[in-house]
Every structure is written in C-alpha cells, then in structure tokens.
Amino acid sequence: VKKMKTSAEDDIEAFLVQPVVSGKREFVAGMFKDPQFGPVIMFGLGGVLTEALKDIVFKIAPLNDVDMDDMFEQLSSKTLLNAFRGEKKVNKTAIKSILKSLSDIAKAFPDIKEIDINPLIIQPDGSPVAVDGLIVLERAREEKQKSSDIDLKKLASCYYPKSIAFIGASATPGKWGHMLLTNTLSREFKGKVYLVNPKGGKITGRHVYKTITEIEEDVELAVVTIPADHVIDLIPDLKKKHVKGILLITSGFREVGGVGVTLEEKLVKAAKDAGILILGPNTMGVCNPHIDFYCCAAHAYPLPGSTTLVSQSGNMGTQLLAFAEQQDIGIRAFSGSGNEAMVTIEDYMESFEIDDLTRTVVLYIESVKDGSRFFKSASRVSMQKPVVVLKGGRTRMGVRAASSHTGAMASDTKVFDAACRQAGIIQVDQPMELLDLSAVFSSLPLPKGNRVAIMTLGGGWGVITTDLCAEYGLKIPKLSEGIIERLNRILPPFWSHGNPVDIVGENDPDIPKTCLEELLKWDGCDAVIHLGIHGKRVLVNSMIESVCKTDPDIDKAAAQVFKESILQFEEAYTQYVVKLTHKYEKPVLGVSLLTDEISKTLYRVEGYEYKSVFFPSPERAVKALWGMCQYNAWRKSHS
C-alpha cells in the first residue's frame, strides 16, 4: 500500500480490492436488440476465443428451459460444460439464471441496446462468475404496436374465386395478359371468366369488355397486367364491381425504387380505403389445384395435395411447381408473394394456421418485414404442421457496428437461423430439399425417434448411408439377436448379420418384402431406408437392349416378358411398402438403384393415405429423414 501511495501521482482516496477468480473455462453471455426480431440472447465460448472461434448461439427472448438447454446442446465446445481437467461440471442452473436475467432486463429496460458479459469464468466448483461486463445504452424508439389488418377470409377467397376478370387481357402469345388467361382456361376452371381490354373485340373466342364496369355481374378477383402507373385508376371501378382481391402481376413498383415506391404506397392506401386486397405486385401468380385454378406463369399443373408453397421469388416458385408436377408431389396452393405491398409472408403464415387442407408449409424467403410476428406465428404453426424454409441471400452483408462482442457476433442470417430453429422451422440449403421434405411430410408418418434400419442390395451403398446417418445425428442400432435369427431364415448364410442389412443381390422377389417387414416389426428402429430394390428395371432394360442388338439368337419375346416381370415386381413392391407403412406406422424411405423418364418421388396406392417415397440418392433420403426427426423432436420438446 505504501508503494502504491508513493508511486501514485495524486492522493489515493480509496482502494478497490477484488479476489482473483480462477478457472480454466471462459464463456460469454449477452443481449442485443435486433431490428427485426427484438431482444436476442447470446451464449457461447468466451474470452479471446469469442471472436476467434465464433462458437456462439443465439435465441429470441423471452427464453424458456427448452430454449436454454438447446443453447447448451448447440455449442461445438459443449464438452466444456461437463467435468473438465479436474474441475466440476458447469452449474447450468446458474448459467440459465444469467440468461433468464438478460431476457428479463431486455423487457424491463428498453433503453439498453446491448449487454456483454465476457468473460464468464467457470470456477473449479463449476460456478460461473461474471468478471467483466459492458452495457450499451440507446434511447429506445417508440414502436407502434404491429398488427395485421389483413382479413384472412378475404385472402382465402382469392384462392377460391367464383369469377375472375383479366384486366389487360391480350391476344399476343407470350404476353402476361395472354399467358395467364390461357393457363387458367386450359385447366377447365369452373368459375366465370371475363376479359377486359379498352380495345374490345374478341380474344380466345371470348367477348372482351372495354372496362370492368361493363360486366353485368360482380367480380371476385381481378388479375391485373396493365402498366403500373394506370393501376391506381382501376380502384374506383373495382370497388363498384365489389372486387375482393387483385392479383397484381404488374411490375414497376417498390422493386424499382424512387417513383415506384411512392406509386406502391398510394395504390395500397387506395385499395385499403376501397376494401380490396392486393396480392403482389410483381408476382408470377397463384394456383389452387383443388379447384383446377392455375393462374401463374408456369404451365405446370401439380396434383391437389397438402403442401402450400409461398415464394418471394416468382421464378423459384414456378420452377418448384414444375418439379412438384414431375415428381407427383401434391400441392394445396401456391403464391408468388411478389413485393408484399399488402399481404406479407407473415400474413400467409397466419393463414396456414387456420387452413385445414395445409399439412406442410414450404417457403422460399429472402427477407421478412416483421421478424417478431413471423417468429410468433411460425412457432404456433409448427405445433400443428411442419414448416420448411429455404432462405435466399445468406451471404454476410457486413457486421453490424457494435461496441460489444454480442453485437459484433450477430448477423441477419445468424439471427434468422436462430429464430427458425427456436420456432421449429426446418431450414434447407437447396431448392430440391424443399420438395423432398414436402414429399416425406405429406406422405409418411413421423418417426418416433432417430433410430434407422438400413436394407440394401449392395454393401457399399449401405456403408455410405450409414456414414450419412451418422453425419446427420441419426442412430444405426445393432440388430437384436431375435431379428438376426429371423433374418437367418430368409437370407443366405453370408448376409451381413448386422445393420445395414445387405440382402446380397438375391433375386427372389419375396426376400426384400419379407426383410423389410421384419425390420419394421423390430422395436429397435423408428424408420427404414431401403436401397437398390426399386429401379432395377432401368438396368435390366439397358441390358436387354444391348443383348438384343448384339445376339441374333436371343428370344426377344422372352426378353420382353422378363422386362415386364421386373416392372410388375416394382409396382407390387411399391404397393407393399405403402401397406407396411400403414401397418407399422413407421416411415419407409427408398433409394432407387437407377432412374429413368418414368421415375418419380411419390407413388400412390388407391385407398391409402401414405405413399411410397423414393429418392435418387442416399443423401436426399437421409436429409429428408433427418428433417422429419428434427421436427418431431422439436414438437415433442414443446408439447
């Protein structure tokens, strides 16, 4: 003390004495206000490693026990939470108390922008001690209570129109006014269809009205393709005809900036005052296969189903519709949301909640306008039905300027990802994964756990599939003595005697059926992936073609019979798979040996709700099953 007094330039009035905090593990905890999702809580590896390794997890406040347990589970360095180098395991209850306090502070003190506790040192007895802290203040902006004034019944009516007026109808193929009209008419839409163009005359053999007011009856839906600066002039006439909604295909609004923004704002105000809903603008259309209503750019006509698809990219959405048709995946409804001038992705999400025909929700999203509302509605919807999202624009746009680790570690993508995980949304990385998950969710029962039995026609595919399952956290359990004994009666002595079950290329058509049922009977697995049983016809057809070209002595009639027998086996096998799925209420996912022009993802069997599902690769099958397991685990933890 004397030395300190001597060396001090000024008189010392007091001393602050603190004990040395020792511990080999450092974590960080914090809170920041996200402009979209509100208060966000962070936890992760602390000290200098926070920025170096970025092993951190985010959750939207407020937190519950499930959220906090998931934060611990998500950490790559979660082993540090256990007993470590002679020190006791971390007191998770104390950590939860800190995280919960951060959540409470965010609500109680709106002027606190960020809180950063770093390091949070874990003492040898496992207790956490906050060694350093930072609080950033910023006067909170007064936020208006966000709510939607969209009438969900009116929104639903846009997908069940009894009458449609095509305003901007055209006789020129390739123009929107011709393409949407002919697409709608070609599928025998049962509602009334009116054509409007100031030139009058006839288009597609139908009378053309010069204005919508010339139509004697009321009109429910107006499909508008006229130039942007003329759209607002339609509103008074649309109101007179009691139009409920506008499907506004026209571009040239907010997406072009400047004048387009003003034009869109004025149009929205005029439409709201008239009680008219706007879908779009800058949309590529909508469809509802349940009433043969296909009013979109894609001349694709998927079957009626239970998957609702909404895309913020029209091109992406219509391409997915075409894939769905090709793969026999049923669609409940589709909407290209466009600029979302009035109806936003959040409104669509709330409509899914009350639509009984929607069993799976599939979204392509580039941004959300109200993150908090999106998060809350998605959390509710996920309790009833799976929500699958592909997020576009995932490249980092720049780190937010911040004074703390907590703020600097955040990015729009990380917070969005955290919100999705917390709300039970299954995120994918590729467009086709959207349809893969829609196929399994709409066609198979959910697995009760993550234990997978694998049946394969070749050992290598079984090994690859096992590796993929391990990579995605799916378990490959050992076969019980009982099931090995039963399979011994079916398979030759040199079969694998383990999981994966290699049926060693046996040609007896009953063997794969019997083995599959034995695996489904087994209480040690929750799902079965079978590989190479389906698709042999492609190999056989190629083989027979080669033989018939080169061997003049071949019995071509017998070869044709053989081809047909393989096709018949595959048809019978797919039907058998569906029946077993119903019998044992476990998902069965197939991987085709090879594919051809008649291959598809789903095979339907009349009289059965479930379908036979086949993918062209083990990767797609495993990722689809992983998505099912993720969703089921989330729903169980929140029930």
XYZ file of C-alpha atoms in Angstrom, residues 92-457:
366
model
C -26.116 -24.982 -15.753
C -28.821 -23.777 -13.396
C -26.684 -20.728 -12.592
C -25.984 -20.119 -16.289
C -29.713 -20.353 -17.008
C -30.357 -17.803 -14.287
C -27.957 -15.396 -16.004
C -29.543 -15.940 -19.417
C -33.033 -15.549 -17.974
C -31.969 -12.319 -16.252
C -30.670 -10.941 -19.539
C -34.017 -11.780 -21.106
C -35.890 -10.025 -18.282
C -33.627 -6.950 -18.438
C -34.297 -6.576 -22.167
C -38.004 -6.306 -21.462
C -37.752 -4.127 -18.345
C -35.209 -1.613 -19.676
C -35.933 -0.739 -23.323
C -33.097 1.833 -23.422
C -30.475 -0.894 -23.018
C -29.277 -1.709 -26.518
C -26.627 -4.316 -25.692
C -25.220 -6.204 -22.718
C -21.970 -8.105 -22.876
C -20.656 -10.334 -20.062
C -17.232 -11.552 -21.099
C -15.537 -13.456 -19.684
C -17.916 -15.520 -17.624
C -15.317 -17.619 -15.807
C -16.237 -21.076 -14.549
C -14.594 -21.721 -11.181
C -13.265 -25.180 -10.227
C -16.508 -25.934 -8.366
C -18.495 -25.281 -11.589
C -19.998 -21.955 -10.554
C -19.904 -19.052 -13.056
C -18.515 -15.627 -12.144
C -19.043 -12.550 -14.313
C -15.623 -10.877 -14.426
C -16.266 -8.094 -16.912
C -19.389 -6.509 -18.300
C -20.415 -3.864 -20.793
C -23.761 -2.138 -21.235
C -24.560 -0.015 -24.287
C -27.410 2.468 -23.948
C -29.504 3.913 -26.734
C -32.795 5.704 -26.335
C -35.439 3.267 -27.463
C -37.575 4.336 -30.361
C -41.248 4.388 -29.620
C -42.565 1.427 -31.545
C -46.105 1.268 -32.762
C -47.951 -1.918 -31.948
C -47.524 -4.074 -35.036
C -50.557 -5.967 -36.190
C -52.066 -7.018 -39.473
C -55.304 -5.676 -40.833
C -55.489 -8.415 -43.459
C -58.795 -10.275 -43.476
C -57.701 -13.918 -43.693
C -61.108 -14.986 -45.014
C -60.774 -12.471 -47.836
C -57.260 -13.766 -48.501
C -58.602 -17.322 -48.702
C -61.310 -16.217 -51.147
C -58.596 -15.140 -53.611
C -57.765 -18.836 -53.990
C -61.414 -19.823 -54.448
C -62.700 -17.177 -56.876
C -66.116 -17.756 -58.380
C -65.405 -15.100 -61.020
C -62.239 -13.575 -62.488
C -61.668 -10.514 -64.642
C -58.416 -10.437 -66.620
C -57.690 -6.720 -66.877
C -55.129 -6.296 -69.608
C -56.185 -9.431 -71.485
C -54.094 -9.824 -74.637
C -54.296 -11.751 -77.891
C -50.495 -11.863 -78.172
C -48.935 -15.182 -77.071
C -46.138 -14.665 -74.568
C -47.652 -11.554 -73.023
C -48.796 -11.830 -69.414
C -52.351 -10.942 -70.397
C -52.445 -13.921 -72.737
C -50.322 -16.395 -70.780
C -52.276 -16.211 -67.518
C -55.600 -16.261 -69.352
C -54.838 -19.334 -71.449
C -53.240 -21.098 -68.494
C -56.385 -20.603 -66.425
C -58.765 -21.607 -69.234
C -56.758 -24.669 -70.271
C -57.462 -26.443 -66.975
C -61.220 -26.015 -67.209
C -61.543 -23.577 -64.335
C -65.198 -23.746 -63.328
C -65.691 -20.110 -62.312
C -66.762 -17.296 -64.611
C -64.002 -15.664 -66.654
C -64.211 -12.141 -68.069
C -61.741 -10.383 -70.360
C -61.103 -6.632 -70.119
C -59.173 -4.510 -72.614
C -60.034 -0.973 -73.790
C -59.761 -2.134 -77.417
C -62.685 -4.541 -77.005
C -63.249 -7.234 -79.647
C -62.589 -10.927 -79.015
C -59.686 -12.876 -77.519
C -59.568 -16.687 -77.406
C -63.054 -16.552 -78.901
C -64.440 -14.692 -75.901
C -66.037 -11.267 -75.749
C -63.734 -8.534 -74.429
C -65.198 -5.796 -72.232
C -63.700 -2.327 -72.602
C -63.986 -1.665 -68.857
C -64.789 -3.855 -65.884
C -67.911 -1.790 -65.217
C -69.434 -3.151 -68.447
C -69.624 -6.591 -66.829
C -73.139 -7.098 -65.505
C -72.277 -9.363 -62.569
C -69.974 -8.676 -59.648
C -66.386 -9.920 -59.915
C -64.437 -11.528 -57.053
C -60.852 -11.476 -58.340
C -59.145 -9.088 -60.756
C -55.979 -10.326 -62.469
C -54.192 -7.131 -63.484
C -51.391 -6.893 -66.053
C -51.663 -3.255 -67.212
C -48.792 -0.721 -66.753
C -48.010 0.295 -63.172
C -48.984 3.966 -63.470
C -52.519 3.041 -64.614
C -53.333 0.515 -61.881
C -54.470 3.031 -59.257
C -57.073 4.384 -61.704
C -58.785 0.972 -61.633
C -59.625 1.076 -57.926
C -62.938 3.031 -58.155
C -64.265 0.691 -60.864
C -63.108 -2.395 -58.963
C -64.912 -1.137 -55.886
C -68.122 -0.715 -57.906
C -67.905 -4.359 -59.005
C -67.305 -5.488 -55.389
C -63.914 -6.982 -56.234
C -62.407 -8.679 -53.162
C -58.846 -9.041 -54.351
C -56.343 -8.007 -57.004
C -53.734 -10.427 -58.288
C -51.309 -7.718 -59.384
C -48.826 -9.182 -61.851
C -47.559 -5.767 -62.956
C -44.019 -4.737 -62.021
C -42.616 -1.220 -61.743
C -43.440 -0.543 -58.114
C -41.257 -0.680 -54.984
C -38.752 -3.033 -56.583
C -37.566 -0.252 -58.941
C -37.205 2.311 -56.133
C -37.884 6.037 -56.385
C -41.202 6.799 -58.058
C -42.147 3.126 -57.853
C -42.118 3.247 -54.043
C -44.471 6.229 -53.985
C -46.713 4.611 -56.581
C -47.000 1.447 -54.497
C -47.771 3.341 -51.288
C -50.542 5.342 -52.974
C -52.002 2.195 -54.514
C -52.050 0.359 -51.184
C -53.826 3.263 -49.484
C -56.432 3.469 -52.254
C -57.018 -0.295 -52.182
C -57.345 -0.363 -48.384
C -59.839 2.504 -48.490
C -61.842 0.527 -51.050
C -61.660 -2.690 -49.007
C -59.703 -4.516 -51.709
C -56.829 -6.926 -51.049
C -53.674 -6.844 -53.197
C -51.566 -9.945 -53.864
C -48.253 -8.671 -55.203
C -47.419 -6.541 -57.090
C -44.635 -8.011 -59.197
C -45.913 -11.542 -58.666
C -45.936 -14.503 -61.035
C -49.346 -15.667 -59.895
C -51.194 -18.163 -57.736
C -52.748 -21.591 -58.066
C -55.145 -23.869 -56.215
C -55.141 -27.372 -57.743
C -58.126 -28.365 -55.581
C -60.411 -26.309 -57.852
C -58.313 -26.534 -61.052
C -57.307 -22.900 -60.660
C -53.875 -22.370 -62.229
C -53.228 -18.664 -62.757
C -49.458 -18.374 -62.837
C -46.538 -18.096 -65.222
C -45.637 -21.772 -65.100
C -47.692 -24.041 -67.293
C -47.289 -26.672 -64.599
C -50.231 -28.488 -63.101
C -49.342 -30.417 -59.942
C -51.960 -32.660 -58.412
C -54.087 -31.495 -55.490
C -52.262 -32.166 -52.241
C -51.470 -30.840 -48.786
C -48.293 -28.774 -49.334
C -48.730 -25.000 -49.505
C -45.890 -23.190 -51.261
C -45.216 -19.455 -50.958
C -42.186 -17.956 -52.671
C -40.745 -14.448 -52.610
C -39.144 -15.321 -55.939
C -41.683 -15.989 -58.660
C -39.178 -17.831 -60.837
C -38.150 -20.072 -57.960
C -41.758 -20.779 -57.051
C -42.953 -21.654 -60.540
C -39.919 -23.877 -61.093
C -40.747 -25.729 -57.875
C -44.314 -26.164 -59.130
C -42.961 -27.785 -62.280
C -40.759 -30.119 -60.220
C -43.726 -30.971 -57.994
C -45.780 -31.953 -61.033
C -42.932 -34.049 -62.407
C -42.375 -35.866 -59.107
C -46.095 -36.360 -58.350
C -45.978 -34.169 -55.230
C -49.408 -32.749 -54.437
C -49.866 -29.012 -53.880
C -52.515 -27.442 -51.681
C -51.885 -23.917 -53.030
C -49.124 -21.716 -54.423
C -48.497 -17.993 -54.226
C -45.725 -15.832 -55.557
C -45.788 -13.140 -52.892
C -44.042 -10.500 -55.028
C -43.383 -7.154 -53.343
C -45.782 -7.983 -50.494
C -47.202 -4.468 -50.634
C -50.205 -5.557 -48.601
C -50.147 -9.322 -47.968
C -46.825 -10.308 -46.397
C -45.166 -13.609 -45.601
C -46.345 -13.092 -42.013
C -49.969 -12.913 -43.216
C -49.535 -16.099 -45.204
C -48.058 -17.779 -42.133
C -51.130 -16.891 -40.077
C -53.406 -18.187 -42.823
C -51.623 -21.564 -42.756
C -52.525 -21.884 -39.098
C -56.263 -21.963 -39.821
C -56.215 -23.827 -43.156
C -57.081 -27.475 -42.539
C -56.021 -28.554 -46.040
C -52.462 -27.321 -45.467
C -50.454 -30.067 -43.775
C -46.988 -28.895 -44.800
C -45.773 -25.316 -45.315
C -42.925 -24.659 -47.760
C -41.405 -21.173 -48.047
C -38.708 -19.524 -50.116
C -37.804 -16.345 -48.205
C -35.317 -13.577 -48.851
C -36.495 -11.266 -46.058
C -39.267 -10.766 -43.524
C -40.942 -7.441 -42.805
C -41.852 -8.175 -39.189
C -39.463 -10.688 -37.660
C -41.191 -10.820 -34.287
C -44.582 -11.551 -35.820
C -43.058 -14.116 -38.181
C -41.374 -15.864 -35.250
C -44.520 -15.993 -33.124
C -46.801 -17.209 -35.910
C -44.245 -19.791 -37.087
C -43.964 -21.124 -33.526
C -47.729 -21.645 -33.418
C -47.954 -23.188 -36.891
C -45.074 -25.590 -36.190
C -47.008 -27.100 -33.305
C -49.625 -28.248 -35.838
C -47.750 -28.817 -39.097
C -44.145 -28.725 -40.361
C -42.736 -25.515 -41.828
C -39.813 -25.847 -44.258
C -37.810 -22.773 -45.297
C -35.124 -22.018 -47.853
C -33.539 -18.651 -47.084
C -32.113 -16.715 -50.022
C -29.451 -14.035 -49.638
C -27.398 -15.828 -46.996
C -24.103 -14.070 -47.771
C -22.902 -11.815 -44.987
C -23.798 -8.219 -45.804
C -21.482 -6.767 -43.206
C -21.151 -6.966 -39.469
C -23.319 -4.526 -37.575
C -21.369 -1.707 -35.969
C -21.353 -2.548 -32.286
C -19.439 -1.814 -29.106
C -19.630 -5.347 -27.693
C -18.845 -8.926 -28.653
C -22.557 -9.689 -28.511
C -23.469 -7.184 -31.211
C -20.416 -7.846 -33.351
C -21.024 -11.590 -33.403
C -24.558 -11.183 -34.754
C -25.624 -11.022 -38.374
C -29.027 -11.020 -40.023
C -28.549 -14.611 -41.177
C -27.490 -15.925 -37.761
C -30.440 -14.319 -36.022
C -32.848 -15.570 -38.687
C -31.403 -19.085 -38.367
C -31.766 -18.920 -34.592
C -35.376 -17.785 -34.875
C -36.157 -20.643 -37.271
C -34.625 -23.295 -35.029
C -36.392 -21.898 -31.974
C -39.744 -21.780 -33.813
C -39.454 -25.380 -35.035
C -38.836 -24.430 -38.671
C -36.781 -26.895 -40.710
C -34.250 -24.995 -42.813
C -32.748 -26.402 -46.010
C -29.876 -25.332 -48.257
C -31.113 -26.290 -51.730
C -34.406 -25.787 -53.626
C -35.000 -29.503 -54.224
C -34.732 -30.144 -50.487
C -37.935 -28.116 -50.084
C -39.782 -30.627 -52.236
C -38.004 -33.626 -50.702
C -39.260 -32.627 -47.261
C -42.712 -31.777 -48.564
C -42.808 -35.274 -50.075
C -41.990 -37.105 -46.839
C -44.053 -34.873 -44.550
C -47.129 -35.254 -46.750
C -46.681 -38.963 -47.467
C -45.245 -40.688 -44.386
C -45.871 -40.933 -40.639
C -43.436 -39.082 -38.413
C -40.686 -41.226 -36.857
C -40.960 -41.671 -33.099
C -37.180 -41.417 -32.720
C -33.958 -41.280 -34.745
C -33.015 -44.979 -34.935
C -32.658 -46.136 -38.551
C -32.559 -49.615 -40.046
C -30.944 -49.843 -43.482
C -31.692 -52.535 -46.071
C -29.541 -52.561 -49.188
C -28.972 -54.575 -52.330
